[in-house]
Each structure stands twice: as structure tokens, then as C-alpha cells.
Amino acid sequence: MLRPKFNLFYGLTLCAAFVPRAASAQVVTEYLPALGSGAGELIEEPAQVRASKSYQPLGYRDGPLTVNLDGTESFGYSSNVDRLQHGRQSAAIMTAGHISAVRMLDRQDQVHAEVSVTDTRYPSRSLQNRTTWNGTIGATKHFGHDELGAAFTHMSLVQMPTESGALIITGPVPYNVDDGRVSYLFALPSRLSFRPEISVQHYYFGKPEVAGSSPFQDQSYRDRVIVNESVTARYQMLQNSHLLFLAQGTQIKYTGNTQAFSMTDDITAPRRNSTGFSVLGGYSWNEAGPFQFRALVGYQRRVFSSSLYGTISSPIAQASFRWLPTKLTTVSANITHGIEDAAFESIVGYTDTSAELRVTHAYSRNIVFEVHGNLHKAHYPASSPELLATPIGVASNNQNSYGGGVDLHVYLNRHISLDFSYEYMSQSAYLGPMFPVHVAMAGVHFAL
């Protein structure tokens, strides 16, 4: 069964959304398509969900229209809700809701929409209470073998200190992202196809709650617009296996008030506007088989408008594999590396590397186990010589984290299931020591 690409709270992924992730980059790539994939497309349900058809929610169906509605109420405990060394502990109450709709226009064309909301409350630490949500609308239209795709996503999220590139602030930093993208697949008569795409992302930041007066309370200096133009070439080597080549240009324009963050009392840091490009090549193997592999490796370069910030170059990579040894078990892994944007004016960009391994197994038709582990590293280069001479100059350093967890899903019937999870993370904030975080949650999931 097909679902919207941006589904966060359906099937096996629902419980994972409640457990705080290990440190991650601020760029919310988990909500957006992988490099070279089409806009507005649908994805397939996990094998474990398909194998448990008698427990799978049917939703509401009316001809070509399918509507799914579900929600979860969870209770648990976190040993560190501040995500700082010596942070406060608290019980946790999390409420989530999700609705999605897909309308098939014919056998291939579709339009879909989706909204997810999560409300988190910490009775012993109300400063960390937050409500996040995201919504998506997308569609595809085929013209013979060609495909036009379009999608728009809005995300209202928060950033914590252990996320790479984040400021060390006690309260969560609220921010919003608007992402719009359009792609068109040109399927040539030969084995070659091209998919040009343009995407625009708008980041805009709110004001975190901090004690007293702080120059970081106004986060508007981080507001920016990112425009990406890319073209992906695919050459079919074997059935469901392709050589891949991707070229992408990027323009980043900061739109916020630079007066919010100054190098000194009388010197304001220039905007961190930049242009850049990425070139990647790779291979996608056995896209419809029990073992799937996809890897892209290349070079990324970013040139800043101000000579104060210079140029950043780095390898860029995205790799993933999925193995289905049986119809009841899935093993998957993802690795990414590239340049990201920091919240610090002295660090205009940094390289971010993350890896995750996940194993999902359906013990029976209504009991599903999931185990996962992850590693994360952010490398911050030293400030330019000009910035090193100012109060905000910093030396080169790293920020690391690792963690893992286990999830249990027990489906009582098509409409009610129980979710249990435990997560361990060893994390650090910028320039800080590593510290452990334990999170345990139990919830009830309701579905239409």
C-alpha cells in the first residue's frame, strides 16, 4: 500500500517520533526526499505492516480517495529534558495526532495531503514544553513515461542544545521551515533518464525562553532562504538498477537582522550569504528486490560573499541499504555527510556526519520489535584569521554523540495498539562534555 512520503506517525514509525533522537543536524532531512528522488511521490508501507494485514487500519475509503486518521497518547520519563550537562529530569506526557489523505486520479497520478501534530509536556520542567507540527501537500502527473511532481511542506519544530550547530540555551529554540519543490522526469527512449528539480527552503527562527537578558534571545539573524537547482541522470544497467549522477547548485541568502549578533559593540558581522555546488555519482541497485542499496559520493563547495568567511569544501555522501532476509524482518542503514549551517557567527559552516542502523522484526502477526543504533559527529573548523582576532573567534573542535534503543509494538486489533520504547543517548552540547540521557515511554495508539 502506498502512503505519502512525509508520513511521520503511521505504522511502525509512530512510536519513534516520541523518543528524542540523538544529536542531528538542524537541516531537517528526515522530513524531505533523498537526493535525486522525485517531488510529490508516494512510498510503500514497510514489509512488517503488509505482513500483518489483519491488524492494519483500513482508514476511510470512498472510491479513489483514502483517508487515514490516527493518534497516540504516551507517558514516560526522561533523565535529562534540558539536553545539557546536569540537566533536569522529568516525567513526560506526549500527545500526537495525524491525518493523511490520498486521492488516485488514475493508476499512476495522485494528489495527497498530510498533517501531523505532537504536543510534549514535562510536569517537572515546564520550560521544555513544546508543540510541533508539520503539513504536506503533493502530487504527481504522468505524461506517457515522463512524470511531473510537486510538493510543499511546512514544519514547525524546535532545536535543542545537543543538535549539531545549535546554541547552548536552556529553552528549546522554535523555528519554522517552508519547503517547496518541483521536479520533472524525462524518460528517454534509451535507458537514460533526466530529472531536473528546483527547491526553495525558508528558515525562520523564533525567540527561545531564557532567564534574564541574552543577545541570543532574538534568533532572527539565522533566518535564511536556500535555493537548490539540481539535475539527476539515471542510466539503467540492469532491471531496477541504475547508475546515478547528480549536479546541484545552491544559493543561501540570510534575511534576518545582523544587528542581533555583533562581533563587538560597534562592529556587526556581515551576512553569511553564499553560493555553492555539489557533484555526486553513484549506484542504485536492485530497487525492487529483497536487498536494496543506494550510494552517492561526491564533492561539495561553498563560497561566501564576504571575504571574512572564505570558502568551505568537503566530500558529500549519502548511502543507504535495506535487506529483507524474510518477509518478517528488515535491516536498514543510512549514512550521510555534508556541509551544514551553524547558529554561531564565528562558525559559518561545518561538516556533519551521521549513521544509523535499524532492525525490525515481526515476532508474530501482531507483535513487532525494532532495535536501532546511531552515531553522529559534527566537525567545526577554526574561524578565519580575521575572526580569530575578535571576541567570537573559536578554534577547531568536534561534537559527538551515539545512542540506541528498542521499540515494541503490540497490535490488539485494527484500531488499537500498544507502543513501548527505551532510548539511550550519550550526547554533548557545543564545546561541552558528553553526558547520558535515558528516555522510556509507553503509549496507546488509536487508528481509524
mmCIF file with all atom_site columns, N, CA, C and O in Angstrom, residues 238-276:
data_model
loop_
_atom_site.group_PDB
_atom_site.id
_atom_site.type_symbol
_atom_site.label_atom_id
_atom_site.label_alt_id
_atom_site.label_comp_id
_atom_site.label_asym_id
_atom_site.label_entity_id
_atom_site.label_seq_id
_atom_site.pdbx_PDB_ins_code
_atom_site.Cartn_x
_atom_site.Cartn_y
_atom_site.Cartn_z
_atom_site.occupancy
_atom_site.B_iso_or_equiv
_atom_site.pdbx_formal_charge
_atom_site.auth_seq_id
_atom_site.auth_comp_id
_atom_site.auth_asym_id
_atom_site.auth_atom_id
_atom_site.pdbx_PDB_model_num
ATOM 1   N N  . LEU A 1 238 ? 20.867 -2.723 -15.145 1.00 0.00 ? 238 LEU A N  1
ATOM 2   C CA . LEU A 1 238 ? 20.079 -3.940 -15.079 1.00 0.00 ? 238 LEU A CA 1
ATOM 3   C C  . LEU A 1 238 ? 18.667 -3.543 -14.697 1.00 0.00 ? 238 LEU A C  1
ATOM 4   O O  . LEU A 1 238 ? 18.392 -2.376 -14.384 1.00 0.00 ? 238 LEU A O  1
ATOM 5   N N  . GLN A 1 239 ? 17.744 -4.491 -14.702 1.00 0.00 ? 239 GLN A N  1
ATOM 6   C CA . GLN A 1 239 ? 16.395 -4.177 -14.275 1.00 0.00 ? 239 GLN A CA 1
ATOM 7   C C  . GLN A 1 239 ? 16.406 -3.722 -12.820 1.00 0.00 ? 239 GLN A C  1
ATOM 8   O O  . GLN A 1 239 ? 16.948 -4.388 -11.947 1.00 0.00 ? 239 GLN A O  1
ATOM 9   N N  . ASN A 1 240 ? 15.831 -2.544 -12.567 1.00 0.00 ? 240 ASN A N  1
ATOM 10  C CA . ASN A 1 240 ? 15.747 -1.948 -11.234 1.00 0.00 ? 240 ASN A CA 1
ATOM 11  C C  . ASN A 1 240 ? 17.108 -1.567 -10.658 1.00 0.00 ? 240 ASN A C  1
ATOM 12  O O  . ASN A 1 240 ? 17.249 -1.409 -9.445  1.00 0.00 ? 240 ASN A O  1
ATOM 13  N N  . SER A 1 241 ? 18.128 -1.404 -11.491 1.00 0.00 ? 241 SER A N  1
ATOM 14  C CA . SER A 1 241 ? 19.447 -0.970 -11.036 1.00 0.00 ? 241 SER A CA 1
ATOM 15  C C  . SER A 1 241 ? 19.955 0.115  -11.974 1.00 0.00 ? 241 SER A C  1
ATOM 16  O O  . SER A 1 241 ? 19.870 -0.017 -13.193 1.00 0.00 ? 241 SER A O  1
ATOM 17  N N  . HIS A 1 242 ? 20.497 1.214  -11.383 1.00 0.00 ? 242 HIS A N  1
ATOM 18  C CA . HIS A 1 242 ? 20.843 2.380  -12.191 1.00 0.00 ? 242 HIS A CA 1
ATOM 19  C C  . HIS A 1 242 ? 22.165 2.989  -11.739 1.00 0.00 ? 242 HIS A C  1
ATOM 20  O O  . HIS A 1 242 ? 22.477 3.002  -10.540 1.00 0.00 ? 242 HIS A O  1
ATOM 21  N N  . LEU A 1 243 ? 22.911 3.509  -12.712 1.00 0.00 ? 243 LEU A N  1
ATOM 22  C CA . LEU A 1 243 ? 23.987 4.441  -12.417 1.00 0.00 ? 243 LEU A CA 1
ATOM 23  C C  . LEU A 1 243 ? 23.360 5.813  -12.188 1.00 0.00 ? 243 LEU A C  1
ATOM 24  O O  . LEU A 1 243 ? 22.410 6.200  -12.885 1.00 0.00 ? 243 LEU A O  1
ATOM 25  N N  . LEU A 1 244 ? 23.897 6.577  -11.226 1.00 0.00 ? 244 LEU A N  1
ATOM 26  C CA . LEU A 1 244 ? 23.328 7.871  -10.871 1.00 0.00 ? 244 LEU A CA 1
ATOM 27  C C  . LEU A 1 244 ? 24.391 8.955  -10.968 1.00 0.00 ? 244 LEU A C  1
ATOM 28  O O  . LEU A 1 244 ? 25.551 8.743  -10.624 1.00 0.00 ? 244 LEU A O  1
ATOM 29  N N  . PHE A 1 245 ? 23.970 10.121 -11.449 1.00 0.00 ? 245 PHE A N  1
ATOM 30  C CA . PHE A 1 245 ? 24.827 11.311 -11.440 1.00 0.00 ? 245 PHE A CA 1
ATOM 31  C C  . PHE A 1 245 ? 23.966 12.500 -11.076 1.00 0.00 ? 245 PHE A C  1
ATOM 32  O O  . PHE A 1 245 ? 22.875 12.678 -11.635 1.00 0.00 ? 245 PHE A O  1
ATOM 33  N N  . LEU A 1 246 ? 24.428 13.301 -10.127 1.00 0.00 ? 246 LEU A N  1
ATOM 34  C CA . LEU A 1 246 ? 23.656 14.452 -9.673  1.00 0.00 ? 246 LEU A CA 1
ATOM 35  C C  . LEU A 1 246 ? 24.556 15.676 -9.597  1.00 0.00 ? 246 LEU A C  1
ATOM 36  O O  . LEU A 1 246 ? 25.653 15.624 -9.032  1.00 0.00 ? 246 LEU A O  1
ATOM 37  N N  . ALA A 1 247 ? 24.086 16.789 -10.170 1.00 0.00 ? 247 ALA A N  1
ATOM 38  C CA . ALA A 1 247 ? 24.753 18.086 -10.066 1.00 0.00 ? 247 ALA A CA 1
ATOM 39  C C  . ALA A 1 247 ? 23.759 19.076 -9.473  1.00 0.00 ? 247 ALA A C  1
ATOM 40  O O  . ALA A 1 247 ? 22.598 19.130 -9.892  1.00 0.00 ? 247 ALA A O  1
ATOM 41  N N  . GLN A 1 248 ? 24.210 19.849 -8.483  1.00 0.00 ? 248 GLN A N  1
ATOM 42  C CA . GLN A 1 248 ? 23.307 20.753 -7.781  1.00 0.00 ? 248 GLN A CA 1
ATOM 43  C C  . GLN A 1 248 ? 23.994 22.077 -7.489  1.00 0.00 ? 248 GLN A C  1
ATOM 44  O O  . GLN A 1 248 ? 25.137 22.110 -7.028  1.00 0.00 ? 248 GLN A O  1
ATOM 45  N N  . GLY A 1 249 ? 23.290 23.158 -7.762  1.00 0.00 ? 249 GLY A N  1
ATOM 46  C CA . GLY A 1 249 ? 23.739 24.487 -7.380  1.00 0.00 ? 249 GLY A CA 1
ATOM 47  C C  . GLY A 1 249 ? 22.923 24.987 -6.203  1.00 0.00 ? 249 GLY A C  1
ATOM 48  O O  . GLY A 1 249 ? 21.729 24.673 -6.091  1.00 0.00 ? 249 GLY A O  1
ATOM 49  N N  . THR A 1 250 ? 23.548 25.745 -5.308  1.00 0.00 ? 250 THR A N  1
ATOM 50  C CA . THR A 1 250 ? 22.884 26.211 -4.089  1.00 0.00 ? 250 THR A CA 1
ATOM 51  C C  . THR A 1 250 ? 23.183 27.689 -3.864  1.00 0.00 ? 250 THR A C  1
ATOM 52  O O  . THR A 1 250 ? 24.336 28.111 -3.969  1.00 0.00 ? 250 THR A O  1
ATOM 53  N N  . GLN A 1 251 ? 22.145 28.453 -3.558  1.00 0.00 ? 251 GLN A N  1
ATOM 54  C CA . GLN A 1 251 ? 22.296 29.847 -3.157  1.00 0.00 ? 251 GLN A CA 1
ATOM 55  C C  . GLN A 1 251 ? 21.637 30.021 -1.792  1.00 0.00 ? 251 GLN A C  1
ATOM 56  O O  . GLN A 1 251 ? 20.489 29.615 -1.604  1.00 0.00 ? 251 GLN A O  1
ATOM 57  N N  . ILE A 1 252 ? 22.365 30.588 -0.843  1.00 0.00 ? 252 ILE A N  1
ATOM 58  C CA . ILE A 1 252 ? 21.859 30.822 0.514   1.00 0.00 ? 252 ILE A CA 1
ATOM 59  C C  . ILE A 1 252 ? 21.900 32.322 0.786   1.00 0.00 ? 252 ILE A C  1
ATOM 60  O O  . ILE A 1 252 ? 22.963 32.944 0.688   1.00 0.00 ? 252 ILE A O  1
ATOM 61  N N  . LYS A 1 253 ? 20.753 32.881 1.107   1.00 0.00 ? 253 LYS A N  1
ATOM 62  C CA . LYS A 1 253 ? 20.665 34.307 1.413   1.00 0.00 ? 253 LYS A CA 1
ATOM 63  C C  . LYS A 1 253 ? 20.071 34.490 2.798   1.00 0.00 ? 253 LYS A C  1
ATOM 64  O O  . LYS A 1 253 ? 18.958 34.050 3.067   1.00 0.00 ? 253 LYS A O  1
ATOM 65  N N  . TYR A 1 254 ? 20.816 35.132 3.674   1.00 0.00 ? 254 TYR A N  1
ATOM 66  C CA . TYR A 1 254 ? 20.331 35.418 5.026   1.00 0.00 ? 254 TYR A CA 1
ATOM 67  C C  . TYR A 1 254 ? 19.478 36.680 4.995   1.00 0.00 ? 254 TYR A C  1
ATOM 68  O O  . TYR A 1 254 ? 19.873 37.708 4.437   1.00 0.00 ? 254 TYR A O  1
ATOM 69  N N  . THR A 1 255 ? 18.306 36.579 5.580   1.00 0.00 ? 255 THR A N  1
ATOM 70  C CA . THR A 1 255 ? 17.334 37.673 5.526   1.00 0.00 ? 255 THR A CA 1
ATOM 71  C C  . THR A 1 255 ? 17.121 38.343 6.864   1.00 0.00 ? 255 THR A C  1
ATOM 72  O O  . THR A 1 255 ? 16.410 39.345 6.950   1.00 0.00 ? 255 THR A O  1
ATOM 73  N N  . GLY A 1 256 ? 17.709 37.802 7.944   1.00 0.00 ? 256 GLY A N  1
ATOM 74  C CA . GLY A 1 256 ? 17.461 38.322 9.286   1.00 0.00 ? 256 GLY A CA 1
ATOM 75  C C  . GLY A 1 256 ? 18.276 39.565 9.598   1.00 0.00 ? 256 GLY A C  1
ATOM 76  O O  . GLY A 1 256 ? 19.083 40.038 8.791   1.00 0.00 ? 256 GLY A O  1
ATOM 77  N N  . ASN A 1 257 ? 18.086 40.072 10.798  1.00 0.00 ? 257 ASN A N  1
ATOM 78  C CA . ASN A 1 257 ? 18.738 41.290 11.262  1.00 0.00 ? 257 ASN A CA 1
ATOM 79  C C  . ASN A 1 257 ? 20.100 40.950 11.848  1.00 0.00 ? 257 ASN A C  1
ATOM 80  O O  . ASN A 1 257 ? 20.198 40.330 12.914  1.00 0.00 ? 257 ASN A O  1
ATOM 81  N N  . THR A 1 258 ? 21.192 41.351 11.173  1.00 0.00 ? 258 THR A N  1
ATOM 82  C CA . THR A 1 258 ? 22.527 41.042 11.667  1.00 0.00 ? 258 THR A CA 1
ATOM 83  C C  . THR A 1 258 ? 22.874 41.848 12.911  1.00 0.00 ? 258 THR A C  1
ATOM 84  O O  . THR A 1 258 ? 23.843 41.531 13.598  1.00 0.00 ? 258 THR A O  1
ATOM 85  N N  . GLN A 1 259 ? 22.097 42.886 13.231  1.00 0.00 ? 259 GLN A N  1
ATOM 86  C CA . GLN A 1 259 ? 22.356 43.637 14.454  1.00 0.00 ? 259 GLN A CA 1
ATOM 87  C C  . GLN A 1 259 ? 22.101 42.780 15.691  1.00 0.00 ? 259 GLN A C  1
ATOM 88  O O  . GLN A 1 259 ? 22.559 43.098 16.782  1.00 0.00 ? 259 GLN A O  1
ATOM 89  N N  . ALA A 1 260 ? 21.346 41.676 15.510  1.00 0.00 ? 260 ALA A N  1
ATOM 90  C CA . ALA A 1 260 ? 21.057 40.803 16.651  1.00 0.00 ? 260 ALA A CA 1
ATOM 91  C C  . ALA A 1 260 ? 22.309 40.106 17.156  1.00 0.00 ? 260 ALA A C  1
ATOM 92  O O  . ALA A 1 260 ? 22.350 39.616 18.275  1.00 0.00 ? 260 ALA A O  1
ATOM 93  N N  . PHE A 1 261 ? 23.330 40.034 16.307  1.00 0.00 ? 261 PHE A N  1
ATOM 94  C CA . PHE A 1 261 ? 24.564 39.370 16.733  1.00 0.00 ? 261 PHE A CA 1
ATOM 95  C C  . PHE A 1 261 ? 25.739 40.147 16.169  1.00 0.00 ? 261 PHE A C  1
ATOM 96  O O  . PHE A 1 261 ? 25.881 40.262 14.955  1.00 0.00 ? 261 PHE A O  1
ATOM 97  N N  . SER A 1 262 ? 26.588 40.702 17.016  1.00 0.00 ? 262 SER A N  1
ATOM 98  C CA . SER A 1 262 ? 27.699 41.546 16.592  1.00 0.00 ? 262 SER A CA 1
ATOM 99  C C  . SER A 1 262 ? 29.010 40.978 17.110  1.00 0.00 ? 262 SER A C  1
ATOM 100 O O  . SER A 1 262 ? 29.072 40.340 18.156  1.00 0.00 ? 262 SER A O  1
ATOM 101 N N  . MET A 1 263 ? 30.075 41.251 16.363  1.00 0.00 ? 263 MET A N  1
ATOM 102 C CA . MET A 1 263 ? 31.398 40.805 16.790  1.00 0.00 ? 263 MET A CA 1
ATOM 103 C C  . MET A 1 263 ? 31.880 41.626 17.977  1.00 0.00 ? 263 MET A C  1
ATOM 104 O O  . MET A 1 263 ? 32.490 41.112 18.904  1.00 0.00 ? 263 MET A O  1
ATOM 105 N N  . THR A 1 264 ? 31.622 42.913 17.953  1.00 0.00 ? 264 THR A N  1
ATOM 106 C CA . THR A 1 264 ? 31.943 43.795 19.066  1.00 0.00 ? 264 THR A CA 1
ATOM 107 C C  . THR A 1 264 ? 30.795 44.769 19.213  1.00 0.00 ? 264 THR A C  1
ATOM 108 O O  . THR A 1 264 ? 29.815 44.720 18.464  1.00 0.00 ? 264 THR A O  1
ATOM 109 N N  . ASP A 1 265 ? 30.911 45.689 20.160  1.00 0.00 ? 265 ASP A N  1
ATOM 110 C CA . ASP A 1 265 ? 29.835 46.644 20.408  1.00 0.00 ? 265 ASP A CA 1
ATOM 111 C C  . ASP A 1 265 ? 29.584 47.541 19.204  1.00 0.00 ? 265 ASP A C  1
ATOM 112 O O  . ASP A 1 265 ? 28.463 48.004 19.001  1.00 0.00 ? 265 ASP A O  1
ATOM 113 N N  . ASP A 1 266 ? 30.622 47.775 18.393  1.00 0.00 ? 266 ASP A N  1
ATOM 114 C CA . ASP A 1 266 ? 30.457 48.707 17.270  1.00 0.00 ? 266 ASP A CA 1
ATOM 115 C C  . ASP A 1 266 ? 30.690 48.066 15.911  1.00 0.00 ? 266 ASP A C  1
ATOM 116 O O  . ASP A 1 266 ? 30.710 48.749 14.900  1.00 0.00 ? 266 ASP A O  1
ATOM 117 N N  . ILE A 1 267 ? 30.888 46.739 15.861  1.00 0.00 ? 267 ILE A N  1
ATOM 118 C CA . ILE A 1 267 ? 31.125 46.057 14.592  1.00 0.00 ? 267 ILE A CA 1
ATOM 119 C C  . ILE A 1 267 ? 30.108 44.936 14.447  1.00 0.00 ? 267 ILE A C  1
ATOM 120 O O  . ILE A 1 267 ? 30.014 44.056 15.300  1.00 0.00 ? 267 ILE A O  1
ATOM 121 N N  . THR A 1 268 ? 29.328 44.994 13.394  1.00 0.00 ? 268 THR A N  1
ATOM 122 C CA . THR A 1 268 ? 28.317 43.972 13.131  1.00 0.00 ? 268 THR A CA 1
ATOM 123 C C  . THR A 1 268 ? 28.853 42.963 12.123  1.00 0.00 ? 268 THR A C  1
ATOM 124 O O  . THR A 1 268 ? 29.445 43.347 11.112  1.00 0.00 ? 268 THR A O  1
ATOM 125 N N  . ALA A 1 269 ? 28.642 41.699 12.391  1.00 0.00 ? 269 ALA A N  1
ATOM 126 C CA . ALA A 1 269 ? 29.102 40.659 11.476  1.00 0.00 ? 269 ALA A CA 1
ATOM 127 C C  . ALA A 1 269 ? 28.355 40.753 10.153  1.00 0.00 ? 269 ALA A C  1
ATOM 128 O O  . ALA A 1 269 ? 27.146 40.966 10.133  1.00 0.00 ? 269 ALA A O  1
ATOM 129 N N  . PRO A 1 270 ? 29.060 40.613 9.026   1.00 0.00 ? 270 PRO A N  1
ATOM 130 C CA . PRO A 1 270 ? 28.367 40.648 7.739   1.00 0.00 ? 270 PRO A CA 1
ATOM 131 C C  . PRO A 1 270 ? 27.478 39.416 7.572   1.00 0.00 ? 270 PRO A C  1
ATOM 132 O O  . PRO A 1 270 ? 27.655 38.393 8.242   1.00 0.00 ? 270 PRO A O  1
ATOM 133 N N  . ARG A 1 271 ? 26.533 39.529 6.664   1.00 0.00 ? 271 ARG A N  1
ATOM 134 C CA . ARG A 1 271 ? 25.649 38.386 6.399   1.00 0.00 ? 271 ARG A CA 1
ATOM 135 C C  . ARG A 1 271 ? 26.449 37.214 5.834   1.00 0.00 ? 271 ARG A C  1
ATOM 136 O O  . ARG A 1 271 ? 27.437 37.403 5.128   1.00 0.00 ? 271 ARG A O  1
ATOM 137 N N  . ARG A 1 272 ? 25.968 36.009 6.140   1.00 0.00 ? 272 ARG A N  1
ATOM 138 C CA . ARG A 1 272 ? 26.674 34.800 5.698   1.00 0.00 ? 272 ARG A CA 1
ATOM 139 C C  . ARG A 1 272 ? 26.128 34.278 4.381   1.00 0.00 ? 272 ARG A C  1
ATOM 140 O O  . ARG A 1 272 ? 26.024 33.067 4.166   1.00 0.00 ? 272 ARG A O  1
ATOM 141 N N  . ASN A 1 273 ? 25.760 35.173 3.461   1.00 0.00 ? 273 ASN A N  1
ATOM 142 C CA . ASN A 1 273 ? 25.268 34.756 2.153   1.00 0.00 ? 273 ASN A CA 1
ATOM 143 C C  . ASN A 1 273 ? 26.349 33.971 1.415   1.00 0.00 ? 273 ASN A C  1
ATOM 144 O O  . ASN A 1 273 ? 27.544 34.265 1.536   1.00 0.00 ? 273 ASN A O  1
ATOM 145 N N  . SER A 1 274 ? 25.924 32.986 0.637   1.00 0.00 ? 274 SER A N  1
ATOM 146 C CA . SER A 1 274 ? 26.900 32.154 -0.062  1.00 0.00 ? 274 SER A CA 1
ATOM 147 C C  . SER A 1 274 ? 26.277 31.529 -1.302  1.00 0.00 ? 274 SER A C  1
ATOM 148 O O  . SER A 1 274 ? 25.055 31.479 -1.459  1.00 0.00 ? 274 SER A O  1
ATOM 149 N N  . THR A 1 275 ? 27.144 31.059 -2.178  1.00 0.00 ? 275 THR A N  1
ATOM 150 C CA . THR A 1 275 ? 26.752 30.226 -3.312  1.00 0.00 ? 275 THR A CA 1
ATOM 151 C C  . THR A 1 275 ? 27.610 28.968 -3.271  1.00 0.00 ? 275 THR A C  1
ATOM 152 O O  . THR A 1 275 ? 28.716 28.968 -2.714  1.00 0.00 ? 275 THR A O  1
ATOM 153 N N  . GLY A 1 276 ? 27.103 27.911 -3.849  1.00 0.00 ? 276 GLY A N  1
ATOM 154 C CA . GLY A 1 276 ? 27.865 26.673 -3.827  1.00 0.00 ? 276 GLY A CA 1
ATOM 155 C C  . GLY A 1 276 ? 27.367 25.682 -4.849  1.00 0.00 ? 276 GLY A C  1
ATOM 156 O O  . GLY A 1 276 ? 26.394 25.929 -5.571  1.00 0.00 ? 276 GLY A O  1
#
